[in-house]
PDB file of C-alpha atoms in Angstrom:
ATOM      1  CA  GLU A   1     107.344  57.320  87.312  1.00 83.00           C
ATOM      2  CA  LEU A   2     107.814  61.091  87.180  1.00 87.00           C
ATOM      3  CA  SER A   3     110.700  60.696  84.731  1.00 81.00           C
ATOM      4  CA  HIS A   4     108.140  60.000  81.987  1.00 88.00           C
ATOM      5  CA  TYR A   5     106.590  63.470  82.386  1.00 92.00           C
ATOM      6  CA  ASP A   6     107.680  67.033  81.695  1.00 94.00           C
ATOM      7  CA  LEU A   7     105.034  68.820  83.781  1.00 96.00           C
ATOM      8  CA  VAL A   8     102.847  68.146  86.816  1.00 96.00           C
ATOM      9  CA  ILE A   9      99.699  70.207  87.499  1.00 97.00           C
ATOM     10  CA  LEU A  10      98.397  70.216  91.074  1.00 96.00           C
ATOM     11  CA  GLY A  11      94.825  71.449  91.337  1.00 93.00           C
ATOM     12  CA  ASP A  12      92.640  71.703  94.422  1.00 92.00           C
ATOM     13  CA  VAL A  13      93.929  68.485  95.991  1.00 89.00           C
ATOM     14  CA  SER A  14      94.208  67.514  99.627  1.00 86.00           C
ATOM     15  CA  PRO A  15      97.678  66.666 100.977  1.00 82.00           C
ATOM     16  CA  SER A  16      96.161  63.310 101.966  1.00 87.00           C
ATOM     17  CA  TYR A  17      96.445  62.326  98.288  1.00 89.00           C
ATOM     18  CA  LEU A  18     100.177  62.988  98.344  1.00 91.00           C
ATOM     19  CA  SER A  19     102.428  61.239 100.837  1.00 92.00           C
ATOM     20  CA  ARG A  20     105.453  63.047 102.156  1.00 93.00           C
ATOM     21  CA  ALA A  21     107.627  60.864  99.918  1.00 94.00           C
ATOM     22  CA  SER A  22     105.505  61.823  96.880  1.00 94.00           C
ATOM     23  CA  GLN A  23     105.839  65.521  97.678  1.00 95.00           C
ATOM     24  CA  GLU A  24     109.599  65.193  98.092  1.00 95.00           C
ATOM     25  CA  ALA A  25     109.755  63.383  94.753  1.00 95.00           C
ATOM     26  CA  LEU A  26     107.902  66.296  93.108  1.00 95.00           C
ATOM     27  CA  VAL A  27     110.407  68.733  94.581  1.00 95.00           C
ATOM     28  CA  ARG A  28     113.300  66.714  93.136  1.00 94.00           C
ATOM     29  CA  PHE A  29     111.415  66.445  89.829  1.00 94.00           C
ATOM     30  CA  ALA A  30     111.501  70.238  89.524  1.00 94.00           C
ATOM     31  CA  THR A  31     114.778  71.190  91.166  1.00 91.00           C
ATOM     32  CA  ASP A  32     116.984  68.287  90.013  1.00 88.00           C
ATOM     33  CA  ARG A  33     115.326  67.094  86.795  1.00 87.00           C
ATOM     34  CA  ALA A  34     114.224  70.451  85.325  1.00 89.00           C
ATOM     35  CA  GLY A  35     110.545  69.488  85.435  1.00 93.00           C
ATOM     36  CA  GLY A  36     107.705  71.987  85.451  1.00 95.00           C
ATOM     37  CA  VAL A  37     105.132  72.220  88.243  1.00 97.00           C
ATOM     38  CA  LEU A  38     101.943  74.293  88.236  1.00 97.00           C
ATOM     39  CA  PHE A  39      99.843  74.933  91.338  1.00 97.00           C
ATOM     40  CA  VAL A  40      96.215  75.849  90.594  1.00 97.00           C
ATOM     41  CA  ALA A  41      94.293  77.329  93.527  1.00 94.00           C
ATOM     42  CA  GLY A  42      90.962  75.977  94.709  1.00 91.00           C
ATOM     43  CA  SER A  43      88.471  76.697  97.487  1.00 88.00           C
ATOM     44  CA  ARG A  44      87.421  73.189  98.521  1.00 88.00           C
ATOM     45  CA  HIS A  45      90.738  72.117 100.033  1.00 89.00           C
ATOM     46  CA  ARG A  46      92.181  75.637 100.158  1.00 88.00           C
ATOM     47  CA  ALA A  47      94.958  74.918  97.703  1.00 91.00           C
ATOM     48  CA  PRO A  48      97.756  75.913  97.841  1.00 93.00           C
ATOM     49  CA  GLN A  49      97.386  76.934 101.517  1.00 92.00           C
ATOM     50  CA  VAL A  50      97.007  73.217 102.375  1.00 91.00           C
ATOM     51  CA  PHE A  51     100.688  72.740 101.534  1.00 93.00           C
ATOM     52  CA  ALA A  52     101.828  75.039 104.344  1.00 92.00           C
ATOM     53  CA  ASP A  53     104.509  73.263 106.399  1.00 92.00           C
ATOM     54  CA  GLN A  54     104.568  70.477 103.790  1.00 94.00           C
ATOM     55  CA  PRO A  55     107.561  69.507 101.588  1.00 95.00           C
ATOM     56  CA  LEU A  56     105.920  71.232  98.588  1.00 95.00           C
ATOM     57  CA  GLU A  57     105.659  74.654 100.245  1.00 95.00           C
ATOM     58  CA  PRO A  58     109.216  75.824  99.346  1.00 95.00           C
ATOM     59  CA  LEU A  59     108.465  75.057  95.690  1.00 95.00           C
ATOM     60  CA  LEU A  60     105.723  77.705  95.501  1.00 96.00           C
ATOM     61  CA  PRO A  61     106.576  81.133  94.013  1.00 96.00           C
ATOM     62  CA  VAL A  62     104.492  82.796  96.761  1.00 95.00           C
ATOM     63  CA  PHE A  63     104.587  82.880 100.537  1.00 95.00           C
ATOM     64  CA  LEU A  64     101.527  81.375 102.236  1.00 93.00           C
ATOM     65  CA  HIS A  65      99.711  82.874 105.192  1.00 89.00           C
ATOM     66  CA  ASP A  66     100.718  81.910 108.709  1.00 87.00           C
ATOM     67  CA  ALA A  67      98.292  79.823 110.740  1.00 81.00           C
ATOM     68  CA  SER A  68      97.189  82.928 112.660  1.00 81.00           C
ATOM     69  CA  GLU A  69      96.347  84.797 109.425  1.00 85.00           C
ATOM     70  CA  GLU A  70      94.927  81.983 107.309  1.00 81.00           C
ATOM     71  CA  ALA A  71      91.319  81.955 108.551  1.00 82.00           C
ATOM     72  CA  ASP A  72      90.790  85.713 108.138  1.00 84.00           C
ATOM     73  CA  ALA A  73      92.422  85.812 104.694  1.00 81.00           C
ATOM     74  CA  TRP A  74      90.290  82.980 103.313  1.00 79.00           C
ATOM     75  CA  ARG A  75      87.123  84.329 104.929  1.00 81.00           C
ATOM     76  CA  GLU A  76      87.676  87.664 103.182  1.00 79.00           C
ATOM     77  CA  ALA A  77      88.278  85.907  99.836  1.00 74.00           C
ATOM     78  CA  SER A  78      85.020  83.971 100.182  1.00 74.00           C
ATOM     79  CA  ALA A  79      83.044  87.069 101.151  1.00 71.00           C
ATOM     80  CA  ALA A  80      83.764  88.828  97.830  1.00 68.00           C
ATOM     81  CA  LEU A  81      82.311  86.205  95.482  1.00 74.00           C
ATOM     82  CA  THR A  82      79.883  88.667  93.884  1.00 79.00           C
ATOM     83  CA  ILE A  83      82.661  90.959  92.637  1.00 82.00           C
ATOM     84  CA  GLU A  84      84.176  90.256  89.219  1.00 88.00           C
ATOM     85  CA  ARG A  85      87.909  90.973  89.035  1.00 86.00           C
ATOM     86  CA  ARG A  86      89.324  91.723  85.602  1.00 88.00           C
ATOM     87  CA  TRP A  87      92.614  90.319  84.321  1.00 92.00           C
ATOM     88  CA  SER A  88      95.480  92.585  83.310  1.00 90.00           C
ATOM     89  CA  LEU A  89      99.102  92.194  82.248  1.00 91.00           C
ATOM     90  CA  THR A  90     101.912  93.437  84.437  1.00 91.00           C
ATOM     91  CA  PRO A  91     104.516  95.739  82.820  1.00 86.00           C
ATOM     92  CA  GLU A  92     107.192  93.022  82.915  1.00 82.00           C
ATOM     93  CA  ALA A  93     104.907  90.501  81.155  1.00 86.00           C
ATOM     94  CA  LYS A  94     103.518  92.562  78.282  1.00 77.00           C
ATOM     95  CA  ALA A  95     106.010  91.252  75.720  1.00 73.00           C
ATOM     96  CA  LEU A  96     106.365  87.670  76.963  1.00 82.00           C
ATOM     97  CA  GLU A  97     105.069  84.778  74.878  1.00 84.00           C
ATOM     98  CA  VAL A  98     103.590  83.049  77.919  1.00 87.00           C
ATOM     99  CA  VAL A  99     100.766  85.617  78.060  1.00 91.00           C
ATOM    100  CA  GLN A 100     100.259  86.133  74.319  1.00 89.00           C
ATOM    101  CA  ILE A 101      96.652  85.116  73.673  1.00 91.00           C
ATOM    102  CA  GLY A 102      96.394  87.292  70.573  1.00 89.00           C
ATOM    103  CA  LEU A 103      98.221  87.152  67.262  1.00 86.00           C
ATOM    104  CA  THR A 104     100.417  90.109  68.252  1.00 86.00           C
ATOM    105  CA  PRO A 105     101.602  91.542  71.592  1.00 84.00           C
ATOM    106  CA  GLU A 106      99.412  94.607  71.020  1.00 87.00           C
ATOM    107  CA  GLU A 107      96.347  92.450  70.365  1.00 90.00           C
ATOM    108  CA  SER A 108      97.067  90.491  73.554  1.00 90.00           C
ATOM    109  CA  ARG A 109      97.316  93.662  75.639  1.00 89.00           C
ATOM    110  CA  ASN A 110      93.923  94.750  74.338  1.00 91.00           C
ATOM    111  CA  LEU A 111      92.326  91.324  74.829  1.00 93.00           C
ATOM    112  CA  TRP A 112      93.165  90.671  78.476  1.00 93.00           C
ATOM    113  CA  PRO A 113      90.934  93.395  80.002  1.00 90.00           C
ATOM    114  CA  THR A 114      87.999  92.199  77.871  1.00 93.00           C
ATOM    115  CA  LEU A 115      88.082  88.565  79.016  1.00 94.00           C
ATOM    116  CA  PRO A 116      85.531  87.420  81.602  1.00 93.00           C
ATOM    117  CA  GLY A 117      87.068  88.057  85.007  1.00 91.00           C
ATOM    118  CA  CYS A 118      87.242  85.819  88.040  1.00 92.00           C
ATOM    119  CA  PHE A 119      84.977  85.997  91.074  1.00 91.00           C
ATOM    120  CA  TRP A 120      87.332  84.150  93.388  1.00 90.00           C
ATOM    121  CA  ASN A 121      91.080  83.942  93.898  1.00 90.00           C
ATOM    122  CA  ALA A 122      93.118  82.356  96.658  1.00 90.00           C
ATOM    123  CA  PRO A 123      94.815  84.764  99.050  1.00 88.00           C
ATOM    124  CA  VAL A 124      98.591  84.643  99.483  1.00 90.00           C
ATOM    125  CA  LYS A 125     100.874  86.587 101.773  1.00 90.00           C
ATOM    126  CA  ARG A 126     103.358  87.961  99.246  1.00 92.00           C
ATOM    127  CA  ILE A 127     105.532  87.075  96.262  1.00 93.00           C
ATOM    128  CA  LYS A 128     108.918  85.400  96.684  1.00 93.00           C
ATOM    129  CA  PRO A 129     112.029  87.434  95.716  1.00 88.00           C
ATOM    130  CA  LEU A 130     112.828  85.696  92.401  1.00 85.00           C
ATOM    131  CA  ALA A 131     109.202  85.323  91.307  1.00 92.00           C
ATOM    132  CA  SER A 132     107.573  87.273  88.476  1.00 92.00           C
ATOM    133  CA  VAL A 133     103.928  88.355  88.493  1.00 94.00           C
ATOM    134  CA  LEU A 134     102.685  87.892  84.922  1.00 94.00           C
ATOM    135  CA  LEU A 135      98.950  88.474  85.360  1.00 95.00           C
ATOM    136  CA  GLN A 136      97.158  90.452  88.023  1.00 93.00           C
ATOM    137  CA  GLY A 137      93.601  91.293  88.992  1.00 89.00           C
ATOM    138  CA  ARG A 138      91.876  94.405  90.279  1.00 81.00           C
ATOM    139  CA  ASP A 139      88.808  94.832  92.429  1.00 76.00           C
ATOM    140  CA  PRO A 140      86.507  97.477  90.841  1.00 72.00           C
ATOM    141  CA  ALA A 141      85.950  98.919  94.314  1.00 72.00           C
ATOM    142  CA  ARG A 142      89.715  99.319  94.805  1.00 73.00           C
ATOM    143  CA  PRO A 143      91.199  99.835  91.315  1.00 70.00           C
ATOM    144  CA  SER A 144      94.525 101.111  92.652  1.00 74.00           C
ATOM    145  CA  GLU A 145      95.224  97.798  94.395  1.00 78.00           C
ATOM    146  CA  ALA A 146      96.387  94.865  92.265  1.00 86.00           C
ATOM    147  CA  PHE A 147      96.761  91.261  93.396  1.00 89.00           C
ATOM    148  CA  PRO A 148      98.649  88.413  91.666  1.00 93.00           C
ATOM    149  CA  LEU A 149      96.772  85.902  89.521  1.00 95.00           C
ATOM    150  CA  LEU A 150      99.663  84.222  87.682  1.00 96.00           C
ATOM    151  CA  VAL A 151     103.144  83.972  89.193  1.00 96.00           C
ATOM    152  CA  SER A 152     106.187  81.931  88.186  1.00 94.00           C
ATOM    153  CA  HIS A 153     109.776  81.495  89.284  1.00 93.00           C
ATOM    154  CA  PRO A 154     112.802  79.246  88.737  1.00 91.00           C
ATOM    155  CA  ALA A 155     113.155  76.339  91.167  1.00 91.00           C
ATOM    156  CA  GLY A 156     116.559  74.731  90.860  1.00 88.00           C
ATOM    157  CA  TRP A 157     116.721  73.432  87.284  1.00 87.00           C
ATOM    158  CA  GLY A 158     112.967  73.629  86.760  1.00 91.00           C
ATOM    159  CA  ARG A 159     110.195  76.215  86.720  1.00 93.00           C
ATOM    160  CA  VAL A 160     107.142  76.485  88.951  1.00 96.00           C
ATOM    161  CA  GLY A 161     103.964  78.468  88.351  1.00 97.00           C
ATOM    162  CA  TYR A 162     101.023  79.481  90.521  1.00 97.00           C
ATOM    163  CA  LEU A 163      97.565  80.282  89.149  1.00 97.00           C
ATOM    164  CA  ALA A 164      95.469  81.953  91.862  1.00 95.00           C
ATOM    165  CA  THR A 165      92.047  80.991  90.472  1.00 94.00           C
ATOM    166  CA  ASP A 166      90.380  78.007  88.807  1.00 94.00           C
ATOM    167  CA  GLU A 167      88.040  80.126  86.661  1.00 94.00           C
ATOM    168  CA  THR A 168      89.861  80.279  83.324  1.00 96.00           C
ATOM    169  CA  TRP A 169      87.008  78.166  81.930  1.00 95.00           C
ATOM    170  CA  ARG A 170      84.940  81.362  81.878  1.00 95.00           C
ATOM    171  CA  TRP A 171      86.965  82.588  78.882  1.00 95.00           C
ATOM    172  CA  ARG A 172      85.085  80.125  76.678  1.00 94.00           C
ATOM    173  CA  ALA A 173      81.974  82.336  76.698  1.00 90.00           C
ATOM    174  CA  GLY A 174      81.103  83.098  73.081  1.00 89.00           C
ATOM    175  CA  VAL A 175      84.480  82.041  71.633  1.00 91.00           C
ATOM    176  CA  ASP A 176      84.755  78.381  72.683  1.00 92.00           C
ATOM    177  CA  ASP A 177      88.390  77.418  73.324  1.00 92.00           C
ATOM    178  CA  LEU A 178      90.118  80.201  71.358  1.00 91.00           C
ATOM    179  CA  HIS A 179      91.691  82.148  74.239  1.00 93.00           C
ATOM    180  CA  PHE A 180      91.569  79.240  76.681  1.00 94.00           C
ATOM    181  CA  TYR A 181      93.756  76.970  74.530  1.00 94.00           C
ATOM    182  CA  ARG A 182      96.210  79.704  73.599  1.00 93.00           C
ATOM    183  CA  PHE A 183      96.763  80.626  77.227  1.00 95.00           C
ATOM    184  CA  TRP A 184      97.172  77.087  78.523  1.00 95.00           C
ATOM    185  CA  GLY A 185      99.370  76.039  75.607  1.00 93.00           C
ATOM    186  CA  ALA A 186     101.738  78.971  76.146  1.00 92.00           C
ATOM    187  CA  LEU A 187     101.789  78.515  79.933  1.00 94.00           C
ATOM    188  CA  LEU A 188     102.622  74.803  79.767  1.00 94.00           C
ATOM    189  CA  ARG A 189     105.356  75.409  77.188  1.00 91.00           C
ATOM    190  CA  ASP A 190     106.877  78.091  79.386  1.00 91.00           C
ATOM    191  CA  LEU A 191     106.955  75.903  82.494  1.00 94.00           C
ATOM    192  CA  THR A 192     108.618  73.029  80.631  1.00 92.00           C
ATOM    193  CA  ARG A 193     111.220  74.970  78.640  1.00 85.00           C
ATOM    194  CA  ASN A 194     114.003  74.279  81.163  1.00 81.00           C
ATOM    195  CA  ARG A 195     113.366  70.574  80.673  1.00 77.00           C
ATOM    196  CA  PHE A 196     114.959  70.827  77.232  1.00 72.00           C
ATOM    197  CA  TYR A 197     117.936  73.031  78.084  1.00 62.00           C
ATOM    198  CA  GLY A 198     120.110  70.145  79.274  1.00 51.00           C
ATOM    199  CA  ARG A 199     121.045  69.575  82.885  1.00 48.00           C
ATOM    200  CA  ASP A 200     124.773  70.108  82.510  1.00 46.00           C
ATOM    201  CA  ARG A 201     124.486  73.902  82.336  1.00 57.00           C
ATOM    202  CA  ARG A 202     125.376  75.722  85.521  1.00 63.00           C
ATOM    203  CA  PHE A 203     124.945  79.213  84.109  1.00 67.00           C
ATOM    204  CA  ARG A 204     121.835  80.521  82.415  1.00 67.00           C
ATOM    205  CA  LEU A 205     120.716  83.862  80.997  1.00 69.00           C
ATOM    206  CA  GLU A 206     117.042  84.245  80.144  1.00 68.00           C
ATOM    207  CA  THR A 207     114.843  86.893  78.558  1.00 65.00           C
ATOM    208  CA  GLY A 208     111.621  85.498  80.009  1.00 57.00           C
ATOM    209  CA  GLY A 209     110.680  83.411  76.980  1.00 56.00           C
ATOM    210  CA  ARG A 210     110.568  86.223  74.414  1.00 62.00           C
ATOM    211  CA  ARG A 211     112.493  85.385  71.228  1.00 61.00           C
ATOM    212  CA  SER A 212     112.879  88.665  69.320  1.00 70.00           C
ATOM    213  CA  TYR A 213     113.452  92.363  70.054  1.00 75.00           C
ATOM    214  CA  GLU A 214     113.527  95.554  68.013  1.00 77.00           C
ATOM    215  CA  VAL A 215     116.812  97.420  67.467  1.00 83.00           C
ATOM    216  CA  GLY A 216     117.399  99.816  70.348  1.00 82.00           C
ATOM    217  CA  GLU A 217     114.871  98.110  72.628  1.00 79.00           C
ATOM    218  CA  THR A 218     115.889  97.336  76.216  1.00 79.00           C
ATOM    219  CA  ILE A 219     116.285  93.591  76.858  1.00 77.00           C
ATOM    220  CA  PRO A 220     115.607  92.458  80.455  1.00 73.00           C
ATOM    221  CA  LEU A 221     117.885  89.572  81.478  1.00 74.00           C
ATOM    222  CA  THR A 222     117.541  87.125  84.352  1.00 71.00           C
ATOM    223  CA  ALA A 223     120.730  85.334  85.397  1.00 72.00           C
ATOM    224  CA  GLN A 224     120.701  81.948  87.112  1.00 69.00           C
ATOM    225  CA  VAL A 225     123.861  80.383  88.540  1.00 74.00           C
ATOM    226  CA  PHE A 226     124.011  76.903  90.043  1.00 68.00           C
ATOM    227  CA  ASP A 227     126.713  75.069  91.958  1.00 64.00           C
ATOM    228  CA  ALA A 228     128.024  71.631  90.991  1.00 56.00           C
ATOM    229  CA  SER A 229     125.125  69.916  92.773  1.00 54.00           C
ATOM    230  CA  GLY A 230     122.528  71.926  90.850  1.00 56.00           C
ATOM    231  CA  GLN A 231     121.518  74.218  93.715  1.00 61.00           C
ATOM    232  CA  PRO A 232     121.304  78.020  93.263  1.00 66.00           C
ATOM    233  CA  VAL A 233     124.439  79.739  94.537  1.00 73.00           C
ATOM    234  CA  ARG A 234     124.257  82.425  97.204  1.00 69.00           C
ATOM    235  CA  TRP A 235     127.145  84.630  96.120  1.00 74.00           C
ATOM    236  CA  ASP A 236     126.801  88.373  96.675  1.00 75.00           C
ATOM    237  CA  ALA A 237     127.800  89.128  93.069  1.00 76.00           C
ATOM    238  CA  VAL A 238     128.404  87.319  89.781  1.00 74.00           C
ATOM    239  CA  GLU A 239     130.438  88.734  86.896  1.00 77.00           C
ATOM    240  CA  VAL A 240     129.176  87.863  83.402  1.00 73.00           C
ATOM    241  CA  ARG A 241     131.428  88.249  80.355  1.00 74.00           C
ATOM    242  CA  CYS A 242     130.000  87.971  76.852  1.00 69.00           C
ATOM    243  CA  PRO A 243     132.559  88.149  74.000  1.00 69.00           C
ATOM    244  CA  MET A 244     131.501  90.243  71.013  1.00 62.00           C
ATOM    245  CA  GLY A 245     129.728  88.250  68.347  1.00 57.00           C
ATOM    246  CA  GLU A 246     128.346  85.566  70.684  1.00 51.00           C
TER     247      GLU A 246
END
């Protein structure tokens, strides 16, 4: 059934809704079939913490808290519900299309801090090595400390994202769906782009979804190399040769 879809969004769901076989199928959907998966955090079932020690846990772009740390981390998150945290772009995300909610990159950079913030976000332990933090939040009481709100990473042939709050609906205040639709449209396109690359490619160079650069501008590249079975290789080094004109 998953073959009919390009993307699966998992909100604040209990693992009881997903059998072990269903979770394993979702993992194969992303890693083997280049599907996109998005985890959206929630407080009722403590998503995505509920997937700790479940087949879906390795798919996440973040590390979850250990059992000994979980209760304290979630208690602290629930205790700060009266504090509004503002959204901001990370340096590596400022030029990426996935976070462009304005008509230009400059307009987007100016818009993000003005959007209604979130009052709650799920706690995570840390970011996985290949993951990119695209959006972050800041507590007004501790402005020097940033925490991840939107994270994504490659997972086999597919891409997986993690949204640390379920409060993007607050962006509708006064502007209806203007920013809300732009954000979700760009995010879903980004998570499904590998679906259309073709599954016979073992080597991939990406610029994070951005399509154009100015002359003389530095272009960040992410290299992905897969073995014949489609799994990421674990070589110490990879040499890339690009003939002139290609």
